[in-house]
Tab-separated table of C-alpha atoms and ligand atoms in Angstrom:
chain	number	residue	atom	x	y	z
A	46	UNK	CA	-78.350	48.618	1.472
A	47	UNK	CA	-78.449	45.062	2.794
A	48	UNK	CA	-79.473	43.599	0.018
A	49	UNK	CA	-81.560	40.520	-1.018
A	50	UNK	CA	-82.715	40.545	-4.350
A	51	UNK	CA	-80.437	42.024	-7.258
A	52	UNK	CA	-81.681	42.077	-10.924
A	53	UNK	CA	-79.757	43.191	-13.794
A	54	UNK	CA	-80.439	43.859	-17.459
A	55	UNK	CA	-83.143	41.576	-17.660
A	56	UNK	CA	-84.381	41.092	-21.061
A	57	UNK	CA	-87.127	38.953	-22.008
A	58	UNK	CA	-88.385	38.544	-26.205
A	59	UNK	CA	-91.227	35.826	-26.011
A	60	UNK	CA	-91.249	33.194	-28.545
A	61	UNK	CA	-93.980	35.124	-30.488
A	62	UNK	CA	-91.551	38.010	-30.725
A	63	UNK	CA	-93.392	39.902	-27.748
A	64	UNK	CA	-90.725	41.711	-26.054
A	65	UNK	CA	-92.042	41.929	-22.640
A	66	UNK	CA	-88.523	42.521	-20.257
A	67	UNK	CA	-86.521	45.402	-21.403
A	68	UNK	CA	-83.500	46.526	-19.643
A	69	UNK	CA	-84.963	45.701	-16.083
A	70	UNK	CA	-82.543	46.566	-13.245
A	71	UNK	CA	-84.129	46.270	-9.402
A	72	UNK	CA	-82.257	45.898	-6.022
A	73	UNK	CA	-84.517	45.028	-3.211
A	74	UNK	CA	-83.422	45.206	0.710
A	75	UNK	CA	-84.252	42.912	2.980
A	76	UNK	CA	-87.105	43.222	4.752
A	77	UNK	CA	-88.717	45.447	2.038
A	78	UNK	CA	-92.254	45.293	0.847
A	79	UNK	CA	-92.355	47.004	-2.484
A	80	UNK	CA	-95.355	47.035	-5.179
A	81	UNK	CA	-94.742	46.022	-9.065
A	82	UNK	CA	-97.783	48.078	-10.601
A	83	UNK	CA	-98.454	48.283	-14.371
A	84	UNK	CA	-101.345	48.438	-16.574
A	85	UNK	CA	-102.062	44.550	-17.776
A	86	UNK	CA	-99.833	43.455	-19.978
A	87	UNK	CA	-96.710	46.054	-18.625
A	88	UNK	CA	-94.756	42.556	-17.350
A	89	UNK	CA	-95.455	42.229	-13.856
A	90	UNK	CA	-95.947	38.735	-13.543
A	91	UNK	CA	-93.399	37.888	-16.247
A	92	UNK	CA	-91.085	39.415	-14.231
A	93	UNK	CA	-92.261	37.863	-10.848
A	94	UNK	CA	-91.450	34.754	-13.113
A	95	UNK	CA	-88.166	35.383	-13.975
A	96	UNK	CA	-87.337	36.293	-10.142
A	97	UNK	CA	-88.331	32.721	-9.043
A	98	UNK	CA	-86.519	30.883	-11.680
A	99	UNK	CA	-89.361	29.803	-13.498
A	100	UNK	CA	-88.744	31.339	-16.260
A	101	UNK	CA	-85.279	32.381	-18.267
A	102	UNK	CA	-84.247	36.117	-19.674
A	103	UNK	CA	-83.109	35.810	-23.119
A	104	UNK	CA	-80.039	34.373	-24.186
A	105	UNK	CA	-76.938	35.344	-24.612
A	106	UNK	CA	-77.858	38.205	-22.677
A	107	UNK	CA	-75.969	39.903	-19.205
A	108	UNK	CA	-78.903	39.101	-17.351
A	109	UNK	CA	-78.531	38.093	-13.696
A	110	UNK	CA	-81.224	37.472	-11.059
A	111	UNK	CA	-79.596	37.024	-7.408
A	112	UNK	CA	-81.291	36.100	-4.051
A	113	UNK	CA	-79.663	36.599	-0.929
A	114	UNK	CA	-76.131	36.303	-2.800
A	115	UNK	CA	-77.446	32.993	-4.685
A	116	UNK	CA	-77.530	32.915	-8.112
A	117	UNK	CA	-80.849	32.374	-9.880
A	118	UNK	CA	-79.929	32.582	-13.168
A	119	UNK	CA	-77.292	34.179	-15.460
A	120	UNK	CA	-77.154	35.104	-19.136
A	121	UNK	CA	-80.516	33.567	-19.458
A	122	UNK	CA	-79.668	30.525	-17.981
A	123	UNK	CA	-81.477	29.274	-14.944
A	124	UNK	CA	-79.150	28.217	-12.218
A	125	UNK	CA	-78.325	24.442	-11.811
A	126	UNK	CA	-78.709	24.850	-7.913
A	127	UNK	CA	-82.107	26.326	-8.689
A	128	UNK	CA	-84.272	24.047	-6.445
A	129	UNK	CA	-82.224	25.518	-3.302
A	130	UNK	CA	-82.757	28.804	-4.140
A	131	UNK	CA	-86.678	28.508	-4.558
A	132	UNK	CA	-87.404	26.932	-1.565
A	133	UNK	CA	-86.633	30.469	0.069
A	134	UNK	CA	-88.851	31.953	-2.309
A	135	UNK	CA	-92.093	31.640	-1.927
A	136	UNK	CA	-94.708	32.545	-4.374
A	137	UNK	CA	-98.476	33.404	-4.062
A	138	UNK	CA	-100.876	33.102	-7.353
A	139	UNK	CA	-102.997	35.122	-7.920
A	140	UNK	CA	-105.712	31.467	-8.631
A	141	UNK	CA	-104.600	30.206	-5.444
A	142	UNK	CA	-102.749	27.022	-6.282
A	143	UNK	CA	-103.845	24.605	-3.727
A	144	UNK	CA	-104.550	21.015	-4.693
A	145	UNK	CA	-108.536	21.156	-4.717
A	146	UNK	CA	-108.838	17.796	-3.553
A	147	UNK	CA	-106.691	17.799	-0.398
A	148	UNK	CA	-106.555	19.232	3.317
A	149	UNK	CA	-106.201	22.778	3.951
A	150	UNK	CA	-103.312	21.235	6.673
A	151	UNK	CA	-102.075	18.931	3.798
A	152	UNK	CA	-101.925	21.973	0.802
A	153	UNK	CA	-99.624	24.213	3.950
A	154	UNK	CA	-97.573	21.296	4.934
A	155	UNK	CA	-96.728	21.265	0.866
A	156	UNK	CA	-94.551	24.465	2.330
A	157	UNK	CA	-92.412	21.824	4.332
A	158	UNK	CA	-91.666	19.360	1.684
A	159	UNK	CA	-88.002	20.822	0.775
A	160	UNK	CA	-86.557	20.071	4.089
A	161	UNK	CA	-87.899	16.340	4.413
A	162	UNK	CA	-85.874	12.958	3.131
A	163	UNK	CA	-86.617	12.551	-0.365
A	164	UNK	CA	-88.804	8.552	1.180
A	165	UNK	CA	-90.631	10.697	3.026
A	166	UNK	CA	-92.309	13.713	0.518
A	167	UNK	CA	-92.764	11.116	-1.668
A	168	UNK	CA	-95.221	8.944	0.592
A	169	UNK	CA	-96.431	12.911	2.003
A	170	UNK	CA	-95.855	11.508	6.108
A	171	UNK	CA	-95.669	14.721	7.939
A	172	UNK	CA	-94.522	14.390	11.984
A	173	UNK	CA	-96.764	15.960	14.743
A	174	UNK	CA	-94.288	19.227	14.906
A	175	UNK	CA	-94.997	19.628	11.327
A	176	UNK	CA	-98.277	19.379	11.562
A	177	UNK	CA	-98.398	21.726	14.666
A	178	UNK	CA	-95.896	24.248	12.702
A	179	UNK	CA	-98.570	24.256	9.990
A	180	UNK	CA	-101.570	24.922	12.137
A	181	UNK	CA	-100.299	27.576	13.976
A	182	UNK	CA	-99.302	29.186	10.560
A	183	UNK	CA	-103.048	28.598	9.644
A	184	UNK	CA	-103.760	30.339	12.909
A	185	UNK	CA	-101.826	33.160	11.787
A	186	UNK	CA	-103.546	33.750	9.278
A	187	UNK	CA	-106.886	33.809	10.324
A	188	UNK	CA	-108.297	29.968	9.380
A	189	UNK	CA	-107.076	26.999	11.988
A	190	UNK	CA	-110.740	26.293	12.110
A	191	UNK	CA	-111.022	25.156	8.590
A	192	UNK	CA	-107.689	23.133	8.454
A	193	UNK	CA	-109.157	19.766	8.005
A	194	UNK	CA	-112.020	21.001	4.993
A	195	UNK	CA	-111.266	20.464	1.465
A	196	UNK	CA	-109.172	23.429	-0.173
A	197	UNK	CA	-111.884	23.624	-2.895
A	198	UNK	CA	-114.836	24.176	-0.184
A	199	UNK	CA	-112.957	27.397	0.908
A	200	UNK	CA	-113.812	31.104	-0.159
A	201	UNK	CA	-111.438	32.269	-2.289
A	202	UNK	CA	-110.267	35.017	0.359
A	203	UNK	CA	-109.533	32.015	2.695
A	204	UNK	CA	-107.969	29.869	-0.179
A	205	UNK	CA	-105.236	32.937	-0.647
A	206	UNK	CA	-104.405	32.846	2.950
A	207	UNK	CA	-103.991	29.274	3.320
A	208	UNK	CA	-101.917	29.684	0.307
A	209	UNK	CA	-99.801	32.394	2.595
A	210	UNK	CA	-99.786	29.700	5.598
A	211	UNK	CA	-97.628	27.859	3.146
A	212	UNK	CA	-94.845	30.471	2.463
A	213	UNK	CA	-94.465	31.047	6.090
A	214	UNK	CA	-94.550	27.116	6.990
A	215	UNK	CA	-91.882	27.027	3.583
A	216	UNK	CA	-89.627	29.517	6.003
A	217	UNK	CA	-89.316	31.722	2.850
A	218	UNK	CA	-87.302	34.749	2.770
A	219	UNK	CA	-89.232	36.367	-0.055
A	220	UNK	CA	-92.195	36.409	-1.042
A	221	UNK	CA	-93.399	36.856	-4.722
A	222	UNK	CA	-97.241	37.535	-4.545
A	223	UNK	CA	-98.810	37.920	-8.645
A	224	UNK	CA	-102.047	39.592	-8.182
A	225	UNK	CA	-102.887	38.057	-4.607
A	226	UNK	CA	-106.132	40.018	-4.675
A	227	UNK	CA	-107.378	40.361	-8.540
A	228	UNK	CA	-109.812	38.047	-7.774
A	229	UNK	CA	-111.089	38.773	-4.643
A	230	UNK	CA	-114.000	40.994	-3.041
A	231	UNK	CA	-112.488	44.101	-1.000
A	232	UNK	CA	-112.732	42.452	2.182
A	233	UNK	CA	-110.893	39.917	1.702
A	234	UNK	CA	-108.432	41.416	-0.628
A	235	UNK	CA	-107.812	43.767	2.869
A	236	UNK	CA	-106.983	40.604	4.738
A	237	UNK	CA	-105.009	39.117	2.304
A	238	UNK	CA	-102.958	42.679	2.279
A	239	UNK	CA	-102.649	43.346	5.730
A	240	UNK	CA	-101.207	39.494	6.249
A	241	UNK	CA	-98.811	39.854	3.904
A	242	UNK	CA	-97.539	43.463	5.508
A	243	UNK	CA	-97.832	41.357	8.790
A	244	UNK	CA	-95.610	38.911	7.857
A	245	UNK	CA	-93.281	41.288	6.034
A	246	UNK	CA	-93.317	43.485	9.671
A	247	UNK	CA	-93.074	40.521	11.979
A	248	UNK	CA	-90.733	37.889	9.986
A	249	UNK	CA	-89.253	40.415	7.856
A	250	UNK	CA	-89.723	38.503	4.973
A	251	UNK	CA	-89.171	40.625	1.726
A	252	UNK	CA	-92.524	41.113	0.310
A	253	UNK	CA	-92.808	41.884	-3.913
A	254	UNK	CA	-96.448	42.325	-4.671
A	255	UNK	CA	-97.655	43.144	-7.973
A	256	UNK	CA	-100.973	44.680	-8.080
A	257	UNK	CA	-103.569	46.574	-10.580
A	258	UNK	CA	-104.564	49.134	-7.826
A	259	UNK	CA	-102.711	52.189	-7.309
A	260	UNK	CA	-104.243	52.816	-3.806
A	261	UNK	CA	-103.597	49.645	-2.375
A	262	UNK	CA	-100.017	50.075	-3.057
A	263	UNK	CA	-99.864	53.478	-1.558
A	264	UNK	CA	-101.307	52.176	1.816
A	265	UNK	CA	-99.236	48.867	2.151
A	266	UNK	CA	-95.964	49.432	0.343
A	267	UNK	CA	-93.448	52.227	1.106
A	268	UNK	CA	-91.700	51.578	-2.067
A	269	UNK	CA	-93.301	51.142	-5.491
A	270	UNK	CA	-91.820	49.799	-8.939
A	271	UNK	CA	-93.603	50.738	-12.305
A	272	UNK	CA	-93.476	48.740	-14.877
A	273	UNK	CA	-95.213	50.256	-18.825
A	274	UNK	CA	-94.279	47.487	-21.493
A	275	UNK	CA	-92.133	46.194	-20.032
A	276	UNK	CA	-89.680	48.970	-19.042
A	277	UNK	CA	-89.431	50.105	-15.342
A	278	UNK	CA	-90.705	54.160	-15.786
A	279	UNK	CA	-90.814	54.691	-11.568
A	280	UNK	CA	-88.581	53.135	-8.756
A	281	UNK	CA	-89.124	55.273	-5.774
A	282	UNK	CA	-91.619	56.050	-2.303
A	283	UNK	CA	-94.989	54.991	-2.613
A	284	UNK	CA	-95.907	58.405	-1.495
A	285	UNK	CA	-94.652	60.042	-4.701
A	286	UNK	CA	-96.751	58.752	-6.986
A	287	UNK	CA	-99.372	61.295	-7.455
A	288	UNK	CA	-102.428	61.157	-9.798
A	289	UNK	CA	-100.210	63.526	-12.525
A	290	UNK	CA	-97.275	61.408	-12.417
A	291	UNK	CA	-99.203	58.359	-13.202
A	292	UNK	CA	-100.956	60.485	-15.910
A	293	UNK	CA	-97.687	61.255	-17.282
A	294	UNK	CA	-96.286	58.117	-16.986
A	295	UNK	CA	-99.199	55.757	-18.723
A	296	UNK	CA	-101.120	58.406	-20.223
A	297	UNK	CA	-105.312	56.985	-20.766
A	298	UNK	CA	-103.845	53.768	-19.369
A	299	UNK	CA	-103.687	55.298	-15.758
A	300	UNK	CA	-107.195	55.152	-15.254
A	301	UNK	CA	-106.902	51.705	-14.838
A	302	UNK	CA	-104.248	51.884	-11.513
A	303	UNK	CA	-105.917	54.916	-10.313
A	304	UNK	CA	-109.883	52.845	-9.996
A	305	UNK	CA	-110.245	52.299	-6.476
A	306	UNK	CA	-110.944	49.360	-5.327
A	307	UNK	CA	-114.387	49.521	-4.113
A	308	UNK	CA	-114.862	51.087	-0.646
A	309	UNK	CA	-115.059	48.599	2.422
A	310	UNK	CA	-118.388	48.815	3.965
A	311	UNK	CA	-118.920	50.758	6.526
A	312	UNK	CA	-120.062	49.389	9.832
A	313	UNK	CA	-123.860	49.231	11.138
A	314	UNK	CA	-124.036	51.896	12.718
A	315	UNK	CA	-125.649	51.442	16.667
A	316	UNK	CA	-128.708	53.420	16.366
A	317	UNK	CA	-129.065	54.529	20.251
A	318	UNK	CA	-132.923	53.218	21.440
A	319	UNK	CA	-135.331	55.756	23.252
A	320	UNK	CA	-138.349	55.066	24.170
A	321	UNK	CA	-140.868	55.860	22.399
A	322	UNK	CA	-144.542	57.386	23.834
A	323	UNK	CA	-147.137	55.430	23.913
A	324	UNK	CA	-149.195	56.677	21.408
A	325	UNK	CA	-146.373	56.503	18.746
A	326	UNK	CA	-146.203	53.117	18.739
B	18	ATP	N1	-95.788	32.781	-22.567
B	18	ATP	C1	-95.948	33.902	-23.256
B	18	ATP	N2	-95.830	33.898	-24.596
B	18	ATP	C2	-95.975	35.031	-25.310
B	18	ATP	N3	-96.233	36.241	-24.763
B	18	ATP	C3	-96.363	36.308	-23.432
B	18	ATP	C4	-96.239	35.147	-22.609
B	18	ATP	N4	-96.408	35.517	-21.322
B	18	ATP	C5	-96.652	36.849	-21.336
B	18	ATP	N5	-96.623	37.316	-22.599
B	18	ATP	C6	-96.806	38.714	-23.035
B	18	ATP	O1	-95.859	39.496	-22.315
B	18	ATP	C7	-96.448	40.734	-21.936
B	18	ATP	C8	-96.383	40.871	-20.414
B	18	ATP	O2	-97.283	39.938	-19.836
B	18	ATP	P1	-97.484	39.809	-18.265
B	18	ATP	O3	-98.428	38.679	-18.034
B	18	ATP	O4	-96.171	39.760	-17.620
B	18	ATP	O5	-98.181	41.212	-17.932
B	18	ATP	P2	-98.867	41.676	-16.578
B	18	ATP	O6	-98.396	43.049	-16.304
B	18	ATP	O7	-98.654	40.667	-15.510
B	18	ATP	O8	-100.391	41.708	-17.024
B	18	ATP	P3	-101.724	41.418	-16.163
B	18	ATP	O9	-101.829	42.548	-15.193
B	18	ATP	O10	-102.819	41.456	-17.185
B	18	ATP	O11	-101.563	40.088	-15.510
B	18	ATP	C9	-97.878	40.729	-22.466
B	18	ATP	O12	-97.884	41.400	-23.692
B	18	ATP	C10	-98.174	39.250	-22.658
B	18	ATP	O13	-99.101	39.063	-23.697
């Protein structure tokens, strides 16, 4: 396996004694796109946390988080180098995070800021092949027309992809999406999903998406990691996770993964026009 992301014995006791990491060991290859699902509260986006450095495993523990051979953090430690290693990692919220105030273009450019001098994030002066870099990754994913509105006049559907447009404009090699689509209607949680398998095919950026649903897993992610307080219970295809196995695995609590997410609607249908006789109409 090529590698990218390796996790070992990740451990993580919250300061109100909550234990919510136990024991977590993961690799990820390159180019994967793999689900974290879980009943709320199992850990998923404490350990999406831990993965981008924002957070540290206990101490004192063997914990290691690695990405792409860099070290992220050790023995609950986060690495000194950190800020190198997160801008390949790119991470999607599951409220957005775009500054309200500011530019769709300005919010994806944000994505560029680790590669510029130090004078120039500071004052936010972006050149023109910046600029164009970050419409065209706007364009990508669906909105160059509303580059120039306010982030907070967007839909939130719109609002997550422009929040993609800045992973791909950030040149990650991973991306760490928490929830991308909790809080959106099933449209737009279907564009949301199909950009971020897009990108995964066509950059073959490592996609980790944790998610409530069961069936959007199955239909986006070949591999699937499942997480029940805290411990990882499944690490295997997508396509083995059947209705029983959840059952087994989360007992009552698998009626929350296995609610669909409601059912796109279906398409007016063309109703073919005859003509009708006179008299009928
Ligand atoms: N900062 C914190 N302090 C104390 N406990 C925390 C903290 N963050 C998370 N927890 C606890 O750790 C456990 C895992 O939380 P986490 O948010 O990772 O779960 P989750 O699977 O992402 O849930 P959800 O699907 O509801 O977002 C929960 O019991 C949560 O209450």
């Amino acid at each position: 396996m090529n590698t990218l992301l390796r996790i070992r014995h990740l451990d993580k006791h919250f300061a109100n004694g909550r234990h919510a990491l136990r024991d977590i060991n993961i690799d990820v290859a390159r180019g994967d796109m793999v689900a974290l699902i879980g009943a709320s509260g199992s850990g998923k986006s404490t350990l999406l946390r831990h993965i981008a450095g924002l957070v540290a495993a206990d101490g004192g523990s063997q914990s290691l988080v690695e990405i792409d051979g860099c070290c992220v953090q050790k023995g609950g430690r986060i690495h000194r180098d950190i800020r190198k290693v997160r801008s390949q990692v790119g991470f999607v919220f599951q409220q957005f995070n775009l500054v309200a105030r500011l530019p769709v273009l300005v919010n994806v450019l944000v994505g560029s800021l680790h590669r510029m001098p130090w004078w120039r994030s500071l004052a936010r002066v972006f050149t023109a092949q910046e600029r164009a870099q970050a419409l065209d990754a706007l364009a990508r994913v669906g909105i160059a027309d509303c580059h120039a509105q306010r982030a907070s006049t967007l839909s939130g559907g719109q609002q997550q992809r422009a929040a993609i447009a800045r992973t791909l404009v950030q040149g990650a090699k991973v991306v760490l999406a928490d929830e991308p689509i909790a809080s959106l209607d099933p449209e737009s949680s279907r564009k949301v999903m199909e950009i971020l398998a897009r990108i995964n095919r066509e950059d073959g950026c490592t996609v980790i998406v944790s998610l409530h649903q069961v069936d959007v897993a199955m239909k986006y992610c070949p591999r699937v990691v499942a997480l029940n307080q805290g411990r990882v219970v499944f690490d295997g295809p997508s396509s083995a996770l059947t209705p029983a196995l959840l059952h087994e695995l989360y007992g009552v609590q698998a009626e929350e993964l296995l609610r669909p997410v409601a059912p796109e609607p279906a398409p007016p249908v063309a109703v073919p026009w005859t003509a009708q006789p006179a008299s009928a109409v």
